[in-house]
Short mmCIF file of C-alpha atoms and ligand atoms in Angstrom, two decimals:
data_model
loop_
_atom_site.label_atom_id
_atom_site.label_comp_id
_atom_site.label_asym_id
_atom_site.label_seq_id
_atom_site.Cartn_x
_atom_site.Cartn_y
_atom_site.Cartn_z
CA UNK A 1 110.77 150.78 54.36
CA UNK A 2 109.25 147.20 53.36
CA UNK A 3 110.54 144.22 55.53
CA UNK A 4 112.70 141.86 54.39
CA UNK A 5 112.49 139.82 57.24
CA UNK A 6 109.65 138.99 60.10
CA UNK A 7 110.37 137.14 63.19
CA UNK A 8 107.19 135.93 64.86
CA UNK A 9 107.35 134.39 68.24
CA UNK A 10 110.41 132.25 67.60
CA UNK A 11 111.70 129.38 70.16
CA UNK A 12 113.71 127.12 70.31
CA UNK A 13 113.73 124.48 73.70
CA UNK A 14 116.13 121.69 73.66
CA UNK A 15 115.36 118.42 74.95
CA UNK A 16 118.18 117.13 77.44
CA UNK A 17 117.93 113.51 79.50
CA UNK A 18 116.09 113.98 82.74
CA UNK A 19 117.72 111.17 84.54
CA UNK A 20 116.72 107.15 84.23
CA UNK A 21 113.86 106.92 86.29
CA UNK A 22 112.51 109.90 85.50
CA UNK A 23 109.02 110.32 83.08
CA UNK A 24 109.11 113.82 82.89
CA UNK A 25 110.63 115.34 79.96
CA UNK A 26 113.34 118.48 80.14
CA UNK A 27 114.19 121.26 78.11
CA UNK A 28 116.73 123.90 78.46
CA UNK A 29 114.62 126.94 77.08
CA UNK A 30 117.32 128.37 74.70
CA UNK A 31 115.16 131.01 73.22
CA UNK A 32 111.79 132.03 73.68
CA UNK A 33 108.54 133.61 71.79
CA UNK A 34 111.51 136.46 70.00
CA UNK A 35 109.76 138.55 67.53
CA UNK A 36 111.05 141.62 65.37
CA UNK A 37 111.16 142.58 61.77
CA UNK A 38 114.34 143.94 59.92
CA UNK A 39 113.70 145.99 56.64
CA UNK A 40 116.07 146.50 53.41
CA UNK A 41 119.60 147.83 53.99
CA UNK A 42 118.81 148.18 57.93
CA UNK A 43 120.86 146.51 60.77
CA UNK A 44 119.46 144.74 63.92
CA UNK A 45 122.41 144.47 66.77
CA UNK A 46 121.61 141.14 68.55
CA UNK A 47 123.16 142.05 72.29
CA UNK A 48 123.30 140.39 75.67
CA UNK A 49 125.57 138.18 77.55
CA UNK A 50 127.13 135.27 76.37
CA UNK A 51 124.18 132.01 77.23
CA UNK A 52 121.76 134.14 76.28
CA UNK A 53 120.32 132.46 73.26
CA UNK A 54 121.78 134.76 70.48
CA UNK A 55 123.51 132.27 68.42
CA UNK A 56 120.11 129.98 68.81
CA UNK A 57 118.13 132.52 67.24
CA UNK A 58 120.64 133.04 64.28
CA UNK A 59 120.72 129.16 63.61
CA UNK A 60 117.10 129.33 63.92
CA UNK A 61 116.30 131.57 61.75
CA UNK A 62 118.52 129.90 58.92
CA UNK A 63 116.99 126.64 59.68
CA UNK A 64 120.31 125.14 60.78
CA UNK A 65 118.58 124.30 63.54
CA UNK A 66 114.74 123.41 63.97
CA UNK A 67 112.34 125.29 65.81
CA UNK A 68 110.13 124.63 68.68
CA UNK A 69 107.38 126.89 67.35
CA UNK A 70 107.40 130.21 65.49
CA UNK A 71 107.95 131.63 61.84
CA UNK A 72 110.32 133.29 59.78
CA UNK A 73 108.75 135.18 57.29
CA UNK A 74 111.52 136.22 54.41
CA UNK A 75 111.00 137.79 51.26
CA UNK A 76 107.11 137.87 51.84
CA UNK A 77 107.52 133.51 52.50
CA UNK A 78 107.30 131.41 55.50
CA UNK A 79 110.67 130.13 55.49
CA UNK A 80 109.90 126.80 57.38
CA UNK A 81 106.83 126.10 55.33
CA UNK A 82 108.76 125.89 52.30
CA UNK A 83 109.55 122.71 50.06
CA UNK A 84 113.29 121.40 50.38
CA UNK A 85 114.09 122.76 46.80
CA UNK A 86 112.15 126.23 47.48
CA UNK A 87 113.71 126.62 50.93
CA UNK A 88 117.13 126.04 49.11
CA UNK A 89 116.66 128.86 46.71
CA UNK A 90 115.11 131.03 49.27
CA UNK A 91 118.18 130.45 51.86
CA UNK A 92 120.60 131.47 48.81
CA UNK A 93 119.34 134.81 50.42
CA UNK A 94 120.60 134.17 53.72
CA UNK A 95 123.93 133.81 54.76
CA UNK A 96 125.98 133.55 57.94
CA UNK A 97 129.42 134.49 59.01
CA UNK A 98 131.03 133.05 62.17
CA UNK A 99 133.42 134.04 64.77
CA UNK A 100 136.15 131.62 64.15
CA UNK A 101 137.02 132.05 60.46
CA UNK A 102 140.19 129.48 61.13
CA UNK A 103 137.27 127.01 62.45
CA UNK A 104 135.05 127.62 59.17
CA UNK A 105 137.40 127.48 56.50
CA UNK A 106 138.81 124.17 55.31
CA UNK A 107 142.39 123.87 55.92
CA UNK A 108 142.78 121.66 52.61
CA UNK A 109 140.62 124.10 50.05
CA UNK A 110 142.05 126.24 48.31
CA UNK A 111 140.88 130.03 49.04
CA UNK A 112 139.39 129.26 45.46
CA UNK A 113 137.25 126.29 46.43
CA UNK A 114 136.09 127.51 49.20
CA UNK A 115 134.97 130.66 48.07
CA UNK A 116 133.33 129.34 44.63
CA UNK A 117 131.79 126.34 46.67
CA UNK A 118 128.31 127.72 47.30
CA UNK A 119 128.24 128.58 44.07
CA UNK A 120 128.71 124.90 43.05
CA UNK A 121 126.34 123.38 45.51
CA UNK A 122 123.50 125.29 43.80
CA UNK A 123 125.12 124.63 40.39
CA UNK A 124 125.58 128.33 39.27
CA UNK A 125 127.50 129.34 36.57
CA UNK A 126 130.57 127.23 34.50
CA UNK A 127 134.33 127.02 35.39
CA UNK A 128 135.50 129.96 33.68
CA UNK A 129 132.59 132.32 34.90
CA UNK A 130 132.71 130.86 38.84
CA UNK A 131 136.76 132.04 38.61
CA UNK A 132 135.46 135.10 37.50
CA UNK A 133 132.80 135.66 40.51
CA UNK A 134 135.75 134.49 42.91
CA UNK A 135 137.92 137.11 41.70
CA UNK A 136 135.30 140.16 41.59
CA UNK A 137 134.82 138.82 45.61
CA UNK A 138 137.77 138.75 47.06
CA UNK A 139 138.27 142.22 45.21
CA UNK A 140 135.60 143.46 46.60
CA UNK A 141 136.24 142.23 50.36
CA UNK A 142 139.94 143.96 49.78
CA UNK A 143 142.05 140.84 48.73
CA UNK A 144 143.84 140.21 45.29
CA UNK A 145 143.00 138.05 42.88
CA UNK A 146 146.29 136.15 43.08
CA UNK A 147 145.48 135.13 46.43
CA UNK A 148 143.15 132.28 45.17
CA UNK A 149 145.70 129.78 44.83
CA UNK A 150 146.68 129.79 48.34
CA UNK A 151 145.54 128.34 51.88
CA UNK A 152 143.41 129.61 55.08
CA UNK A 153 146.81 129.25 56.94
CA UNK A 154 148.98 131.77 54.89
CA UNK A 155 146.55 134.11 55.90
CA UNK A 156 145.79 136.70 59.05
CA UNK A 157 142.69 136.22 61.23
CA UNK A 158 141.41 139.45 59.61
CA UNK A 159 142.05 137.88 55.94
CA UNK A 160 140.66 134.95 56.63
CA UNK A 161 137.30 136.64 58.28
CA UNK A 162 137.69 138.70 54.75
CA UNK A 163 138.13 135.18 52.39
CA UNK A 164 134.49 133.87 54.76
CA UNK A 165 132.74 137.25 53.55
CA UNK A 166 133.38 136.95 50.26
CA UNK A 167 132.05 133.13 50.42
CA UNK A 168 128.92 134.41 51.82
CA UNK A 169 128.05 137.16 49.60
CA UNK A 170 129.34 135.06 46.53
CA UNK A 171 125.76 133.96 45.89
CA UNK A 172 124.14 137.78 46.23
CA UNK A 173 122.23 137.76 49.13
CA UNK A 174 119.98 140.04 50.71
CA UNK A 175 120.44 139.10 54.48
CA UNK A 176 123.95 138.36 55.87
CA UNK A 177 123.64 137.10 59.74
CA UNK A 178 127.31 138.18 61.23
CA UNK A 179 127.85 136.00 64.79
CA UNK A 180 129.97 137.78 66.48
CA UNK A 181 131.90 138.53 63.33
CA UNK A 182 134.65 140.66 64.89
CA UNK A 183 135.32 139.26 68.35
CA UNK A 184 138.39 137.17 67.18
CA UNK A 185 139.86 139.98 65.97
CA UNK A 186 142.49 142.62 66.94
CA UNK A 187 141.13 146.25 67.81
CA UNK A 188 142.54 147.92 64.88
CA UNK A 189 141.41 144.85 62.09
CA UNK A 190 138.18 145.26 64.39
CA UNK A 191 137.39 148.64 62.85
CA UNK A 192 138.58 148.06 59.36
CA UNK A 193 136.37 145.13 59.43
CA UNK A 194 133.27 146.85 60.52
CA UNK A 195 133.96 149.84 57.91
CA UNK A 196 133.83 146.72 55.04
CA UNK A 197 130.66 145.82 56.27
CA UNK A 198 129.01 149.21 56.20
CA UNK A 199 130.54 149.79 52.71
CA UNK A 200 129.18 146.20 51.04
CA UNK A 201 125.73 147.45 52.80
CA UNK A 202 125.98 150.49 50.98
CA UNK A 203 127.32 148.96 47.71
CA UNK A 204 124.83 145.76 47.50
CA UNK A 205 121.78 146.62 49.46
CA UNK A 206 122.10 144.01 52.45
CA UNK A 207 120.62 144.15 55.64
CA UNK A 208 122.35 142.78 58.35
CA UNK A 209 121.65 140.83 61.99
CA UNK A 210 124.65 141.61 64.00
CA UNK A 211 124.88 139.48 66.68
CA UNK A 212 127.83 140.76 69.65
CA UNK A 213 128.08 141.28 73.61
CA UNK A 214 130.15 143.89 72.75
CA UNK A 215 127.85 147.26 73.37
CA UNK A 216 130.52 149.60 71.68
CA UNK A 217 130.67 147.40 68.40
CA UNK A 218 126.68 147.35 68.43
CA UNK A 219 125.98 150.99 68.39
CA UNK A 220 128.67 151.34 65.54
CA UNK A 221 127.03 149.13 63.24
CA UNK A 222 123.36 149.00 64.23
CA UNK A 223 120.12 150.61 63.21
CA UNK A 224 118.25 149.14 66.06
CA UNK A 225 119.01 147.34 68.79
CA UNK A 226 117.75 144.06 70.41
CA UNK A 227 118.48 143.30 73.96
CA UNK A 228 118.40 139.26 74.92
CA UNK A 229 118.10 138.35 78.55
CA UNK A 230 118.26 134.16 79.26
CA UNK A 231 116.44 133.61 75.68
CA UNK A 232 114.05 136.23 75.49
CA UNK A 233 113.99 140.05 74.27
CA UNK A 234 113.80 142.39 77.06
CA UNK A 235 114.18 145.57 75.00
CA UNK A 236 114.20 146.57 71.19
CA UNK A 237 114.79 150.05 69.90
CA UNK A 238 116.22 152.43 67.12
CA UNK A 239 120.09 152.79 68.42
CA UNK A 240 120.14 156.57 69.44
CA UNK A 241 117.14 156.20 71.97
CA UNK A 242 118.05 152.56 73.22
CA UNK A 243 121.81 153.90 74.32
CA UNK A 244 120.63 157.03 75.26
CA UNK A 245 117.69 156.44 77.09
CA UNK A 246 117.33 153.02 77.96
CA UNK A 247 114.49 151.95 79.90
CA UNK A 248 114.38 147.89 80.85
CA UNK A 249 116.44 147.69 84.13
CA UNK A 250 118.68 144.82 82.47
CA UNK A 251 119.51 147.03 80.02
CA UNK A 252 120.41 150.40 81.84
CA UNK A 253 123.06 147.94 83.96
CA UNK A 254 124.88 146.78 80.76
CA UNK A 255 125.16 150.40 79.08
CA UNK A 256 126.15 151.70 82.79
CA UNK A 257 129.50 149.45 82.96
CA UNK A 258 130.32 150.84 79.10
CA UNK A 259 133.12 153.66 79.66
CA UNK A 260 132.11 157.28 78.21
CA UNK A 261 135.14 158.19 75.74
CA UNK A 262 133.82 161.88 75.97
CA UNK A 263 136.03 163.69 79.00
CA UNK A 264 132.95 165.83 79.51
CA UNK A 265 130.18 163.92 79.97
CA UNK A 266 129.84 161.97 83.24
CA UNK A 267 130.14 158.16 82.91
CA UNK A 268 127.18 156.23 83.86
CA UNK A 269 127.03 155.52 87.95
CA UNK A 270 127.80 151.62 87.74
CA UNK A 271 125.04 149.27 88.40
CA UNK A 272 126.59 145.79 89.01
CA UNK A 273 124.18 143.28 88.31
CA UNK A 274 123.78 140.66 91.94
CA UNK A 275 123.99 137.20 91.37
CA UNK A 276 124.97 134.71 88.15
CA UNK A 277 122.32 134.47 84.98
CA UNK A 278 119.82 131.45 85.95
CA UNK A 279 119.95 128.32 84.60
CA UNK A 280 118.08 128.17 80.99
CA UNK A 281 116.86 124.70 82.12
CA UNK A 282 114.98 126.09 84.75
CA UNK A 283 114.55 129.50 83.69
CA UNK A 284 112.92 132.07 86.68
CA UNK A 285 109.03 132.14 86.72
CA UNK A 286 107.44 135.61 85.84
CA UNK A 287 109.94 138.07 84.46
CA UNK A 288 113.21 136.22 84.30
CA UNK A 289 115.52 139.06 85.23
CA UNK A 290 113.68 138.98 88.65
CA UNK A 291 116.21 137.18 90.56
CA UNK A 292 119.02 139.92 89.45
CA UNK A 293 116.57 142.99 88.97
CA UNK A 294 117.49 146.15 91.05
CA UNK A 295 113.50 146.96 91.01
CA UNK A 296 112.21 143.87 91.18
CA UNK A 297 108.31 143.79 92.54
CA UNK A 298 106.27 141.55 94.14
CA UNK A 299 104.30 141.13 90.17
CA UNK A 300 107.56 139.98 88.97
CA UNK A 301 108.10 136.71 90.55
CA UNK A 302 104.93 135.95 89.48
CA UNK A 303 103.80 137.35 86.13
CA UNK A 304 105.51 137.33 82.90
CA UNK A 305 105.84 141.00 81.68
CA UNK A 306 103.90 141.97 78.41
CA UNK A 307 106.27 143.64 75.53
CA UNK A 308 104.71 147.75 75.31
CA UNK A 309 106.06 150.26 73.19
CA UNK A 310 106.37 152.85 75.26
CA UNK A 311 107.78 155.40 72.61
CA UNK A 312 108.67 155.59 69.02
CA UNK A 313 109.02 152.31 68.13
CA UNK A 314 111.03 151.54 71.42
CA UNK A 315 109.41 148.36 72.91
CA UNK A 316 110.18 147.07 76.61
CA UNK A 317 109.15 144.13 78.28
CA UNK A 318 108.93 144.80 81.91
CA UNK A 319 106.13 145.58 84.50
CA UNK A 320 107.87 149.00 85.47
CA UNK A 321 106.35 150.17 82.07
CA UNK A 322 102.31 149.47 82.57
CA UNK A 323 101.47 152.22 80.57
CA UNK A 324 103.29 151.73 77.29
CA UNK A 325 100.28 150.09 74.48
CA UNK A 326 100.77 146.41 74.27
CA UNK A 327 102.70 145.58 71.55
CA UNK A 328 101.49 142.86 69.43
CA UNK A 329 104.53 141.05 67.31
CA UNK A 330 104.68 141.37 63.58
CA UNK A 331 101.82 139.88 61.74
CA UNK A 332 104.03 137.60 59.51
CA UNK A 333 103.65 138.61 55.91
CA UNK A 334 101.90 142.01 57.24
FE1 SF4 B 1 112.71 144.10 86.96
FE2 SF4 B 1 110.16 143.48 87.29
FE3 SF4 B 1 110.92 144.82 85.15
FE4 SF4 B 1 111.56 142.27 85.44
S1 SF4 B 1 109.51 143.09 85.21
S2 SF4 B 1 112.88 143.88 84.76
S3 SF4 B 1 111.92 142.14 87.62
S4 SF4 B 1 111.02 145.53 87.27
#
């Protein structure tokens, strides 16, 4: 399977005041050195807890927000090497989907306008053919036609996620980053939501990054999985072996406190995690789980892990796993 997408060592540090008198310059280290690759018609489940740089990666990687130092490699181009216009067209290839679909919609648009409107920023198609797209959309996302005339508040949470899907996928694209797409949402519009996604996967080839602290959702929608721990990724793995085996302590304590739905098989013994996540302005030398990590060693505090694959493309980064090969990121464009 050919990438579509190559994340190589992206970060992102924010520069906050460090006081009047002081020279020294501050950061809070949002995300740090990420790297993975996503190919056609796969999805990558961004998990971890809430802080821990998920939504900075996603914002990154659109360019929405600029990076401290990395690349984005899309289509076979360095996204943040681009020219404005050829960045532009490229990004028509990328599109997001928030949480709060109330918060993204315009209250004064019609569900017309706001669905045709990427389609007039990057001056596709006339009137009578951009009514046309908006109908085939909201079709497709499971609303009527007839529903264009109306506003985001006559709608449902789930409808209104539904009207924000069919704005981002108005202008074909290949990648669709979902941030925490369903979290909003009640249980049952949950899964009906979810099962859209995997059909419009299906129906026009997309790949998705799925970005949710919500394990269960995750492992329903995911090809692989990326763990994020204070702005880094601890873990990365095809689903299957990630929930069934996982190996980085940080991630064997989140799966633990996820309820078995199977009356046969054992639950997980609970590993609560000690302590609160660390501060990303001053983020824990040497492996930055140390301060919480169950098997923490003296190497720890001191030495930032290397990511290994220790199996089948299941990479760890953590000193408990010496013997794994050093994994180097993805050469961009490789
Ligand atoms: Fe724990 Fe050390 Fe592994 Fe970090 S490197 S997760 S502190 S064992």
């Amino acid at each position: 399977m050919s990438n579509l997408i190559e994340v190589y060592k992206l970060s992102k540090h924010f520069p906050v005041s460090a006081g009047l008198f002081s020279r020294k310059k501050k950061y809070v280290y949002a995300m740090d050195e990420i790297s993975f690759t996503l190919g056609e018609k796969e999805t990558l489940g961004l998990v971890g807890e809430s802080g821990c740089g998920k939504s900075t990666a996603s914002r990154t990687i659109l360019n929405l927000i600029t990076p401290t130092s990395g690349q984005v490699w899309f289509q076979g181009q360095n996204l943040f090497a681009l020219k404005p216009y050829e960045k532009r067209k490229l990004r028509q290839g990328i599109q997001i989907i928030f949480q709060d679909p109330f918060g993204s919609l315009n209250p004064r648009l019609t569900v017309k306008r706001i669905v045709e409107e990427p389609l007039l920023t990057h001056k596709i198609g006339d009137r009578a053919s951009r009514r046309q797209e908006v109908e085939k959309m909201l079709t497709k996302v499971g609303l009527l036609p007839e529903h264009m005339k109306r506003f985001p508040h006559e709608f449902s949470g789930g409808q209104r996620q539904r009207i924000m899907l069919a704005r981002a996928l108005i202008l074909k694209p290949k990648l669709i980053i979902a941030d925490e797409p369903v979290s909003a949402l009640d249980v049952s519009v949950q899964a009906q939501m979810l099962n859209l996604l995997k059909r419009l996967q299906e129906e026009m080839d997309l790949s998705y990054i799925f970005i949710s602290h919500d394990l269960g959702v995750i492992r329903h929608v995911s090809h692989k999985v990326a763990v994020m721990y204070l702005g880094e990724i601890v873990e990365i793995a095809p689903v299957d072996p990630l929930y069934n085996e996982p190996l980085h302590p940080y991630t064997i304590s989140l799966l633990s406190s996820v309820p078995v739905p199977d009356p046969k098989k054992k639950n997980r013994t609970r590993k609560i995690l000690q302590g609160d996540v660390p501060s990303p302005r001053n983020p824990p030398a040497g492996c930055r789980f140390h301060t919480r990590c169950p098997d923490c060693m003296d190497i720890c505090t001191r030495e930032k892990p290397d990511t290994r694959q220790v199996k089948k493309n299941h990479m760890v980064a953590c000193h408990l796993y010496q013997d794994g090969e050093l994994w180097v990121p993805p050469l961009p464009n490789q």
